[in-house]
mmCIF file of C-alpha atoms and ligand atoms in Angstrom:
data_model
loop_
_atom_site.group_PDB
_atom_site.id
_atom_site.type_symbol
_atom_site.label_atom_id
_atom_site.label_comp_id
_atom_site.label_asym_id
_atom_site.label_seq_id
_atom_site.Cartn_x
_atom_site.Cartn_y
_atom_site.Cartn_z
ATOM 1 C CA UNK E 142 -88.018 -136.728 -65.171
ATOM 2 C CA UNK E 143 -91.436 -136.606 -66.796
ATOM 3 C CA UNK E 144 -91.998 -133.201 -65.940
ATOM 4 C CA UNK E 145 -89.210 -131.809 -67.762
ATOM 5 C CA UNK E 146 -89.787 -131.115 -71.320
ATOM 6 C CA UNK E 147 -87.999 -132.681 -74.183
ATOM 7 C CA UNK E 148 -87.239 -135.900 -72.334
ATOM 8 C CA UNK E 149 -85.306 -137.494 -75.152
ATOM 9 C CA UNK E 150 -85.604 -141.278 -76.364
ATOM 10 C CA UNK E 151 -83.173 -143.943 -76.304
ATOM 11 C CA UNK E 152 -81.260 -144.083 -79.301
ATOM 12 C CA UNK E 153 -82.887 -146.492 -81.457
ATOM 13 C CA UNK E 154 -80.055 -148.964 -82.058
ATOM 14 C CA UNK E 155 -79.667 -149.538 -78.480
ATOM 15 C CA UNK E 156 -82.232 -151.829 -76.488
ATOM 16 C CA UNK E 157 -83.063 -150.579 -73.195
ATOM 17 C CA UNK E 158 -81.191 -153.459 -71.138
ATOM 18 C CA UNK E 159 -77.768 -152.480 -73.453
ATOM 19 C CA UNK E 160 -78.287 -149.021 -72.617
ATOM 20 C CA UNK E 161 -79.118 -149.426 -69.086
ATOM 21 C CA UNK E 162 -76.214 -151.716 -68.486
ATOM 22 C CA UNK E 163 -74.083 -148.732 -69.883
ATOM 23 C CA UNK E 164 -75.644 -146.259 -68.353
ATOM 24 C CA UNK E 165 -74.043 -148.571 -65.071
ATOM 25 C CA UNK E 166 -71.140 -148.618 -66.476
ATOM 26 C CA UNK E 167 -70.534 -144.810 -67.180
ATOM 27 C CA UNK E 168 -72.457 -144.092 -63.236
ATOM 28 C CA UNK E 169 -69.348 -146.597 -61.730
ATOM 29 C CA UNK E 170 -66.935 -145.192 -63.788
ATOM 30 C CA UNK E 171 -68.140 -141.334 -62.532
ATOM 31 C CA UNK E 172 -68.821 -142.809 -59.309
ATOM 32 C CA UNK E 173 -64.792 -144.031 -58.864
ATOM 33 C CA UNK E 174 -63.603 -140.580 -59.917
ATOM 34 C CA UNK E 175 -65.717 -138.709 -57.281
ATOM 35 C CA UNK E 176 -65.052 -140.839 -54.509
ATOM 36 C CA UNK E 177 -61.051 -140.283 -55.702
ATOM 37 C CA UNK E 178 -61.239 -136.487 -55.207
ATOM 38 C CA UNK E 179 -58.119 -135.046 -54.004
ATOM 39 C CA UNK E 180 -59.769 -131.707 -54.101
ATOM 40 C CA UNK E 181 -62.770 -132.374 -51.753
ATOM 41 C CA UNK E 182 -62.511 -132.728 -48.499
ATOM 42 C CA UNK E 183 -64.322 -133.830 -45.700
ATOM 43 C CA UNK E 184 -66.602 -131.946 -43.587
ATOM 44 C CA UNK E 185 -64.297 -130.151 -40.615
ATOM 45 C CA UNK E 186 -66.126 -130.243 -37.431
ATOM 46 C CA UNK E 187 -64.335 -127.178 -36.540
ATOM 47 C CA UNK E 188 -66.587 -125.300 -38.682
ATOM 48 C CA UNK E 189 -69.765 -126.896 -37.003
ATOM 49 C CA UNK E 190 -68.188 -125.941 -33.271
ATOM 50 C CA UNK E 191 -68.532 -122.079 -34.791
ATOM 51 C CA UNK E 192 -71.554 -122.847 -35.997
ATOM 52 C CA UNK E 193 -73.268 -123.495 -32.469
ATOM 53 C CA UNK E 194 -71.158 -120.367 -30.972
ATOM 54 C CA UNK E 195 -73.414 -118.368 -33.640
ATOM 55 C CA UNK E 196 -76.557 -120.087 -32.780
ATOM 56 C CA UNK E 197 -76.917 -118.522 -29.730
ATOM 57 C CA UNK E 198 -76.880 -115.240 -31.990
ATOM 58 C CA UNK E 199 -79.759 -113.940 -33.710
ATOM 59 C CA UNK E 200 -80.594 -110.333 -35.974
ATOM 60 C CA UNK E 201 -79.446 -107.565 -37.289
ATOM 61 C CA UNK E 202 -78.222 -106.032 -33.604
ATOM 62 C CA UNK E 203 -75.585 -109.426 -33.486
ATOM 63 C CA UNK E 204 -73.687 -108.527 -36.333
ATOM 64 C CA UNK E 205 -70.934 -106.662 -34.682
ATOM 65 C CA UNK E 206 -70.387 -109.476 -32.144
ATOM 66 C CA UNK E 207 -70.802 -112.414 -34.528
ATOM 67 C CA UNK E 208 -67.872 -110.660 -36.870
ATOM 68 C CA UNK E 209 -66.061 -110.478 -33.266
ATOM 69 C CA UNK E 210 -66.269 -114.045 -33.146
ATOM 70 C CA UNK E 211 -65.763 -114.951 -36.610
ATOM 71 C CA UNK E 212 -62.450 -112.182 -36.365
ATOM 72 C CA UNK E 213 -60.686 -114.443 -33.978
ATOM 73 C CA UNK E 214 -60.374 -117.259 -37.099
ATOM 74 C CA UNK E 215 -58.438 -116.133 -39.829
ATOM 75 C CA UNK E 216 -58.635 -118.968 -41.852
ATOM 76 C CA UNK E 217 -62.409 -118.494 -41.793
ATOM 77 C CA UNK E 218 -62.446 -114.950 -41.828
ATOM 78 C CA UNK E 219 -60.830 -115.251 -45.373
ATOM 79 C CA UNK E 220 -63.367 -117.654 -46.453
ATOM 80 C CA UNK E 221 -65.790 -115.577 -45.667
ATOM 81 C CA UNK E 222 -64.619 -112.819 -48.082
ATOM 82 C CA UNK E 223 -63.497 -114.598 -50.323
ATOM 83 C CA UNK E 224 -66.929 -116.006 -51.081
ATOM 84 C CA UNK E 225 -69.118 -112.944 -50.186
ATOM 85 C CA UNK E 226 -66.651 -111.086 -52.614
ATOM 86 C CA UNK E 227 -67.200 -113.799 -55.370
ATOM 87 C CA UNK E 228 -70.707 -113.266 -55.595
ATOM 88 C CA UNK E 229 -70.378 -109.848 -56.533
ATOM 89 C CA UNK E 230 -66.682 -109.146 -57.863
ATOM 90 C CA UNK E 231 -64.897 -112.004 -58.872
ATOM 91 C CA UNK E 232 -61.132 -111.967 -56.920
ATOM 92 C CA UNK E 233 -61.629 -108.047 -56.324
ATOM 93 C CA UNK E 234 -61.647 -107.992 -52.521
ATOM 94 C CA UNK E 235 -63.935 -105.026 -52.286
ATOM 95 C CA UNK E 236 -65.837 -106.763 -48.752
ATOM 96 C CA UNK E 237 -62.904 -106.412 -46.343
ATOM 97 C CA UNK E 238 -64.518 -107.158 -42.776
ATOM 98 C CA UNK E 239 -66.713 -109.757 -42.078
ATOM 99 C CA UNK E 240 -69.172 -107.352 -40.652
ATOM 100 C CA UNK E 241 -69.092 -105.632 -44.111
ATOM 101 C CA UNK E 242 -70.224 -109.387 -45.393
ATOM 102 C CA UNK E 243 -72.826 -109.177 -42.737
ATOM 103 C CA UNK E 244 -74.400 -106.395 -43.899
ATOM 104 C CA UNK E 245 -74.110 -107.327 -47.228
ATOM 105 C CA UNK E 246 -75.137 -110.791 -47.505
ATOM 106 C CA UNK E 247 -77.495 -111.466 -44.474
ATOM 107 C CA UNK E 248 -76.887 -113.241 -41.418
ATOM 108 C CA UNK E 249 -78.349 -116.695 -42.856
ATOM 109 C CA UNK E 250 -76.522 -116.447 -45.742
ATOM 110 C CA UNK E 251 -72.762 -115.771 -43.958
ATOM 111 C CA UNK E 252 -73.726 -118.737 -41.244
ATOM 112 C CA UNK E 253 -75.156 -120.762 -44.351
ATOM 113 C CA UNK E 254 -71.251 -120.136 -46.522
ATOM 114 C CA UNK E 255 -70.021 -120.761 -42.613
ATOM 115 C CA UNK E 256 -71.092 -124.383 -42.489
ATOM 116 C CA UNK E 257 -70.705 -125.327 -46.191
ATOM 117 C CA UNK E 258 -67.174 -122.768 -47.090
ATOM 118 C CA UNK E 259 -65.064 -126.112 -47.669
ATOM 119 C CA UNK E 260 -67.230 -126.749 -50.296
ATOM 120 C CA UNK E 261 -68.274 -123.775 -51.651
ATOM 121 C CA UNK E 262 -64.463 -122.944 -51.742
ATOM 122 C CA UNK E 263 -64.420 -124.919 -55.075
ATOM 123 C CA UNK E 264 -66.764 -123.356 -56.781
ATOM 124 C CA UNK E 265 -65.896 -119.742 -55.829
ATOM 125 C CA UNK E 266 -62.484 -120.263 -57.012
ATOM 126 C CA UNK E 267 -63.169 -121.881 -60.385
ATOM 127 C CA UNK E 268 -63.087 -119.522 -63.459
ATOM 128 C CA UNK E 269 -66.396 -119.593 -65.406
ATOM 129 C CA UNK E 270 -68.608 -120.559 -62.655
ATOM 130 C CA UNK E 271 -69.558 -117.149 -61.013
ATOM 131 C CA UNK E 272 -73.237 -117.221 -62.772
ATOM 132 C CA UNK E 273 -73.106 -121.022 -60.521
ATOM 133 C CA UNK E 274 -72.146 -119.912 -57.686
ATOM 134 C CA UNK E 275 -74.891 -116.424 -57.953
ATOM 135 C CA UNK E 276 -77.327 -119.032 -58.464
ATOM 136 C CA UNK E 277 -76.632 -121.304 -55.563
ATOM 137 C CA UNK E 278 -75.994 -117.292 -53.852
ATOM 138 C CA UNK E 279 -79.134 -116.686 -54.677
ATOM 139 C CA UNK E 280 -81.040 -119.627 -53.836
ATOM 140 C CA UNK E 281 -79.938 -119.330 -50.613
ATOM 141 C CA UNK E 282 -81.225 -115.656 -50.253
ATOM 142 C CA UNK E 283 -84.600 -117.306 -51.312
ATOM 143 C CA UNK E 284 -84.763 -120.140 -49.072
ATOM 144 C CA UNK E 285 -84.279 -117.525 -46.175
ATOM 145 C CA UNK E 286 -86.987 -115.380 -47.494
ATOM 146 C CA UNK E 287 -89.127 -118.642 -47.589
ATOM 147 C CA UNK E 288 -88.558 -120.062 -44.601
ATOM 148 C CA UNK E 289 -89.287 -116.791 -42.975
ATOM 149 C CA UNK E 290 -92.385 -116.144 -44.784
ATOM 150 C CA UNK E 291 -93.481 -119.771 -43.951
ATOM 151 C CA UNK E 292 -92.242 -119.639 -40.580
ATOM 152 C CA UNK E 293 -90.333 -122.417 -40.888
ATOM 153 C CA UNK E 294 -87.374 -123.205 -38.334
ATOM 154 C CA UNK E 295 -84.093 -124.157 -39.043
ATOM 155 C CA UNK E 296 -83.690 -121.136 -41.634
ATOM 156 C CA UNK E 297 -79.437 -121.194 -40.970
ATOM 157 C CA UNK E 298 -79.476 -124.859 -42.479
ATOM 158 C CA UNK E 299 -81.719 -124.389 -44.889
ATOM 159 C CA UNK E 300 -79.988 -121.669 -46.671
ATOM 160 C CA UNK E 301 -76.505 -123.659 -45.817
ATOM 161 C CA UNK E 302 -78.148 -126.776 -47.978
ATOM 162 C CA UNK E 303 -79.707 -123.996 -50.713
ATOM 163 C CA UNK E 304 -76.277 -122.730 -50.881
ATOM 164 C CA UNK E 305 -74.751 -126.572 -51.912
ATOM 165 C CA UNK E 306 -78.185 -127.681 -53.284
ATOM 166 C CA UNK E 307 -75.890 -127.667 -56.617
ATOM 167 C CA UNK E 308 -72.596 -128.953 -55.544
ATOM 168 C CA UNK E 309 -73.094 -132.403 -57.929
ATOM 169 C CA UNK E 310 -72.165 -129.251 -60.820
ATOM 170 C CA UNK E 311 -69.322 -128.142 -59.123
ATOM 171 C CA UNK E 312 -68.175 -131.955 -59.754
ATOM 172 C CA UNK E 313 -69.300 -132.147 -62.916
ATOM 173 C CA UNK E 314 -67.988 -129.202 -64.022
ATOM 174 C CA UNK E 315 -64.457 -129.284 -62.256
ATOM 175 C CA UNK E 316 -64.200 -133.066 -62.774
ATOM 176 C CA UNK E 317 -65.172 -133.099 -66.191
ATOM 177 C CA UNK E 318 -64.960 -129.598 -67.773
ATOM 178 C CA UNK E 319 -65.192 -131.075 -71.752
ATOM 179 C CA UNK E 320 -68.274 -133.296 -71.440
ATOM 180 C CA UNK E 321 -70.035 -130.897 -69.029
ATOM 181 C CA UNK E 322 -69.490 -127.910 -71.372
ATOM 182 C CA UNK E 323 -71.469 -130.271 -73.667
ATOM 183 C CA UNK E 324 -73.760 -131.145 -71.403
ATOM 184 C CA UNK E 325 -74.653 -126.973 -70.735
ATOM 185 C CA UNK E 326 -74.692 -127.001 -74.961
ATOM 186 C CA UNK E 327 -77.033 -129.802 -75.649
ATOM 187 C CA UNK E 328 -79.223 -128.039 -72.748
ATOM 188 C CA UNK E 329 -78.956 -124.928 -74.913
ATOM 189 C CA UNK E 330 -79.547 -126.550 -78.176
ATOM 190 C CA UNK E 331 -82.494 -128.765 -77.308
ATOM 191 C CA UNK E 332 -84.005 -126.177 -74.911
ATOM 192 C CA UNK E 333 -83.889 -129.061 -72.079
ATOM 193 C CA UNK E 334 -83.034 -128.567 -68.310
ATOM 194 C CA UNK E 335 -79.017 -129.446 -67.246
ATOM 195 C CA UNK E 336 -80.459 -132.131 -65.446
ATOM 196 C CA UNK E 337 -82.424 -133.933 -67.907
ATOM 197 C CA UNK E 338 -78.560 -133.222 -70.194
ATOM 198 C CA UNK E 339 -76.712 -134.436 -67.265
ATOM 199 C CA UNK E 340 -78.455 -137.575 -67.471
ATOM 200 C CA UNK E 341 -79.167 -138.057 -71.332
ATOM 201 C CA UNK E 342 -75.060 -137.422 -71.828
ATOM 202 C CA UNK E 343 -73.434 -138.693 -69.111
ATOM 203 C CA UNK E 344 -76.172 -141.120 -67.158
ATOM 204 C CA UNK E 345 -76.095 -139.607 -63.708
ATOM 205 C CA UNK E 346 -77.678 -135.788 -62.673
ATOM 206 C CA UNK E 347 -75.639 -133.539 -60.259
ATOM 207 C CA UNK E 348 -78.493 -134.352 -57.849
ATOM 208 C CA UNK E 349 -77.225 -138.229 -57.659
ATOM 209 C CA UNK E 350 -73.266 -136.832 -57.898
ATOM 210 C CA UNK E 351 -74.741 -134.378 -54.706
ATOM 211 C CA UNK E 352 -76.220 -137.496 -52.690
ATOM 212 C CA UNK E 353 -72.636 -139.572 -52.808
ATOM 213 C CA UNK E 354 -71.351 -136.123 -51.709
ATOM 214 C CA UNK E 355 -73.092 -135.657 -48.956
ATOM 215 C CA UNK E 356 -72.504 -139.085 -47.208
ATOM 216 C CA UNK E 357 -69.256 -139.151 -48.257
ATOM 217 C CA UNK E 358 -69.083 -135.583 -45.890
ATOM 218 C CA UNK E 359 -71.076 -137.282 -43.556
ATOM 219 C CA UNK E 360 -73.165 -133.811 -43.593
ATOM 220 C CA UNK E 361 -76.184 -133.516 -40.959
ATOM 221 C CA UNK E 362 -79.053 -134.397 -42.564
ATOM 222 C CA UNK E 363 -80.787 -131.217 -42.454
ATOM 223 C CA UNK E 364 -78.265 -130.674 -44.926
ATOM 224 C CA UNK E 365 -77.779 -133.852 -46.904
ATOM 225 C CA UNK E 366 -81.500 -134.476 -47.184
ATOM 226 C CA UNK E 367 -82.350 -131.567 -48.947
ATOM 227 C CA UNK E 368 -79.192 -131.015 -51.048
ATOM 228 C CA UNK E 369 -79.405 -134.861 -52.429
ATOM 229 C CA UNK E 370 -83.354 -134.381 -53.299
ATOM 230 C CA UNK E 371 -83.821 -130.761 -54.496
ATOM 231 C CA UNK E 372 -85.221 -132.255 -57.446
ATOM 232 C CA UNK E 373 -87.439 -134.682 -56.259
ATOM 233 C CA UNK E 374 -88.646 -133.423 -52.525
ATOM 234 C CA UNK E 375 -91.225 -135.864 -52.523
ATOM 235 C CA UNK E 376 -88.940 -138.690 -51.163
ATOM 236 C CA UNK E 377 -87.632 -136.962 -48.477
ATOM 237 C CA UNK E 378 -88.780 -138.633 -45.026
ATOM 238 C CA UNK E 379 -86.378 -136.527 -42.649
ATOM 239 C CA UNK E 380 -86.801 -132.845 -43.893
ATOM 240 C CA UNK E 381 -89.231 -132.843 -46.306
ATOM 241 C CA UNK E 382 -89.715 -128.761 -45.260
ATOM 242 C CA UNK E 383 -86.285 -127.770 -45.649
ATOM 243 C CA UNK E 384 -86.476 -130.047 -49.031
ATOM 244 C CA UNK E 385 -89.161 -128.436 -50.463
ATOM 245 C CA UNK E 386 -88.454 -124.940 -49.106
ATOM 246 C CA UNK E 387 -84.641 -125.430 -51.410
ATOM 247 C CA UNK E 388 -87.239 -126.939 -54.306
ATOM 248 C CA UNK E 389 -88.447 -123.799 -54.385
ATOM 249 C CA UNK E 390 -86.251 -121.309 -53.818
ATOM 250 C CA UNK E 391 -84.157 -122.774 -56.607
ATOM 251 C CA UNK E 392 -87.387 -122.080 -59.086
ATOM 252 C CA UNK E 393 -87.304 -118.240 -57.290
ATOM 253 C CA UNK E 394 -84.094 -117.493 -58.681
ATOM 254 C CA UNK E 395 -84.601 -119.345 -62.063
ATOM 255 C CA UNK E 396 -88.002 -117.157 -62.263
ATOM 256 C CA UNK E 397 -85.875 -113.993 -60.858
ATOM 257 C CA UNK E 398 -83.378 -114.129 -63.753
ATOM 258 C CA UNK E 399 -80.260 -114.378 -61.299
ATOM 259 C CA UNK E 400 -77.347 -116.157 -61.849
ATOM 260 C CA UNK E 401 -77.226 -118.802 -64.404
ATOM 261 C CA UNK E 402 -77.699 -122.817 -63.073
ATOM 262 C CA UNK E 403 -76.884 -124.200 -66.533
ATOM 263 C CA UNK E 404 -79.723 -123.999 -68.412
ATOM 264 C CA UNK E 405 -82.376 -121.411 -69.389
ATOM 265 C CA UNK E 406 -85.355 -123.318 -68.568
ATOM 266 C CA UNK E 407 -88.531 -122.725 -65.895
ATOM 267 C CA UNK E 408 -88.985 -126.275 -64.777
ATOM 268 C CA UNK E 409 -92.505 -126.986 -63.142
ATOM 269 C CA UNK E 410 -92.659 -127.105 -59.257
ATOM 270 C CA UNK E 411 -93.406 -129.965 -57.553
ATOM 271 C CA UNK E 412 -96.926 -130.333 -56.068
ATOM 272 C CA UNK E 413 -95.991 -131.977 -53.632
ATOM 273 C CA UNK E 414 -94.180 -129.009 -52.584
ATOM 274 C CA UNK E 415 -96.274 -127.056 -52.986
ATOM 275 C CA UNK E 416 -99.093 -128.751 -50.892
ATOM 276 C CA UNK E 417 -96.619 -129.289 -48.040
ATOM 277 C CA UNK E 418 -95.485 -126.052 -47.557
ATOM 278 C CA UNK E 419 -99.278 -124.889 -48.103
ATOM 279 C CA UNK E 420 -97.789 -122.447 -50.452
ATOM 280 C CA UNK E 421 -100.196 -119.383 -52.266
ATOM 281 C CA UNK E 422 -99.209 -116.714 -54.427
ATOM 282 C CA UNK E 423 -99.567 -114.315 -51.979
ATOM 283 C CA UNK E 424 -96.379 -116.286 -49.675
ATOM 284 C CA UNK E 425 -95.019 -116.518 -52.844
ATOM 285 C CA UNK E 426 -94.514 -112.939 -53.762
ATOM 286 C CA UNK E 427 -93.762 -112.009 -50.316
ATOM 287 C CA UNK E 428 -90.931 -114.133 -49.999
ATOM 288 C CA UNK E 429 -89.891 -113.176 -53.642
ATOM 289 C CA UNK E 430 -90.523 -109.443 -52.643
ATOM 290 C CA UNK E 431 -88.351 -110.328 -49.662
ATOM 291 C CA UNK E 432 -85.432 -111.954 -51.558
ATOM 292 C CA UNK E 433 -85.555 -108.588 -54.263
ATOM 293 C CA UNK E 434 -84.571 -106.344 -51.508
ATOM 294 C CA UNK E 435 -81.647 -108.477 -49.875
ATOM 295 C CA UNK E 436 -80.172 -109.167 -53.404
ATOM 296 C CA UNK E 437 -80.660 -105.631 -54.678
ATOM 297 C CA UNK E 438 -79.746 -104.533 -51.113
ATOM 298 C CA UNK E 439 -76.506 -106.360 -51.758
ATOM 299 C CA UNK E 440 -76.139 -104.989 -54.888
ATOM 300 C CA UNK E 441 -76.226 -101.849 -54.098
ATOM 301 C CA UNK E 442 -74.276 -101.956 -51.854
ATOM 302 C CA UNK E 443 -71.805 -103.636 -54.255
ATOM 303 C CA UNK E 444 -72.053 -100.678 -56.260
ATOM 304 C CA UNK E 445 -71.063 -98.521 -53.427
ATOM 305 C CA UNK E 446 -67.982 -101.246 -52.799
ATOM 306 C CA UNK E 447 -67.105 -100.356 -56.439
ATOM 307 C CA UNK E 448 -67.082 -96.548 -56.334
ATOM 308 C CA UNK E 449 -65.113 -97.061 -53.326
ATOM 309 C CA UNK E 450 -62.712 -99.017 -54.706
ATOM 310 C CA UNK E 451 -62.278 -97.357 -58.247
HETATM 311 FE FE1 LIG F 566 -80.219 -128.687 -59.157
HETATM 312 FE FE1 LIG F 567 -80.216 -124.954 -58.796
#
């Protein structure tokens, strides 16, 4: 956390062993409540099965059979839109085929909302959380730019993780709307990341809530590993790549101005990071030069969606 500004102290009256035995406390308490979701449900293996049908597919030139594939399931067809239309319209429904959500989103981007639409599926539906869910949108753009630029394998799950790197909000936010409105005001007020007021306010970050998540999904972990350490890639043993890359990407967007993740602050990026992915800021504006033209790419043509529509 030192790298955040504004850490605050503990409260004066409290010792650190009372506080820390609260801050237990209020992590079981939160803990119990997430592992009771109703609302969240496991990982479907069906959606992994598609997931290796697409694999086999690659570019621009796929698109048309892909959407043939992804046609065939309705259920996931309307996923699909439903999500690709949330980044842009709210509930309008202006992206009716899933080749139109091709086009407009990418093809890392659709298989990325392909293996994590369960989830996502909360967050797109949830009033107030569109400038979320463009952030997690767009950090997903970003990670694809990144991993491209970088050459970098595995691009699909890294923008499926950049796309849930955030998911410990959704929770927060759905699970406890009052205190995490607070939270989003006392990172306001004292100019502090969400993070560092997820954990002074409530004792646990969205990036621990993400990490009880993810195993209780049971999500691969080219997934998990990177979704449960976005914040701190230097512990991750598995993926430390994809980690990083999602590190990143998240600071793209934040730097980019798009969407809104909770707070308005430019946290530092890790070194580490930085070192492993041998990053310069050359890569660096290619792959941000790379993630401007697919976002204003699908803006545009979000704009067109609109005339069409009016
Ligand atoms: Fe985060
Ligand atoms: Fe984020």
């Amino acid at each position: 956390m030192s790298r955040y500004i504004n850490v605050p102290d503990p409260p004066a009256e409290e010792t650190p062993e009372s506080q820390q035995q609260l801050d237990a406390i209020g992590r079981r308490m939160l803990r119990r409540r997430v592992d009771a979701l109703k609302s969240l449900p496991t990982f479907p293996e069906s959606i992994v099965r598609i997931n290796q049908v697409l694999s086999s597919e690659d570019g621009d030139e796929s698109f048309e059979r892909i959407a043939a594939v992804l046609d065939m399931d309705p259920v996931m067809t309307a996923r699909i839109l439903r999500l690709v239309n949330s980044a842009f319209y709210g509930a309008s429904g202006a992206v009716a085929t899933v080749y139109d959500a091709l086009v407009m989103a990418g093809l890392d981007v659709v298989k990325g909302i392909i293996l994590s639409t369960h989830a996502m599926d909360l967050l797109s539906s949830r009033q107030g959380m569109r400038g979320l869910w463009e952030h997690c949108f767009g950090t997903a753009v970003a990670a694809g730019s990144l991993a491209r630029v970088l050459g970098v394998g595995r691009q699909t799950e890294i923008s499926a993780a950049a796309l849930m790197h955030d998911i410990g909000k959704v929770v927060l936010a759905t699970q406890l709307p009052g205190d995490y409105a607070e939270v989003v005001e006392h990172a306001r007020a004292a100019s502090c990341c969400v993070l560092e007021a997820e954990v002074a306010l409530l004792g646990v970050g969205h990036d621990e809530i993400g990490k009880w998540l993810v195993s209780r999904w049971k999500l691969p972990a080219a997934l998990a590993e990177p979704i449960a350490l976005h914040h701190t890639p230097e512990k991750a043993t598995r993926f430390p790549e994809a980690t990083a890359i999602v590190h990143v990407a998240d600071l793209m967007v934040r730097a980019y101005g798009f969407g809104f993740p909770g707070d308005h602050v430019m946290p530092e990026p890790s070194s580490h990071a930085w070192r492993l992915l041998h990053l310069t800021p050359a890569k660096i504006e290619e792959a941000v030069e790379s993630m401007h033209r697919q976002l204003q790419g699908a803006l545009a043509q979000a704009n067109l969606y609109d005339e069409r529509v009016r």
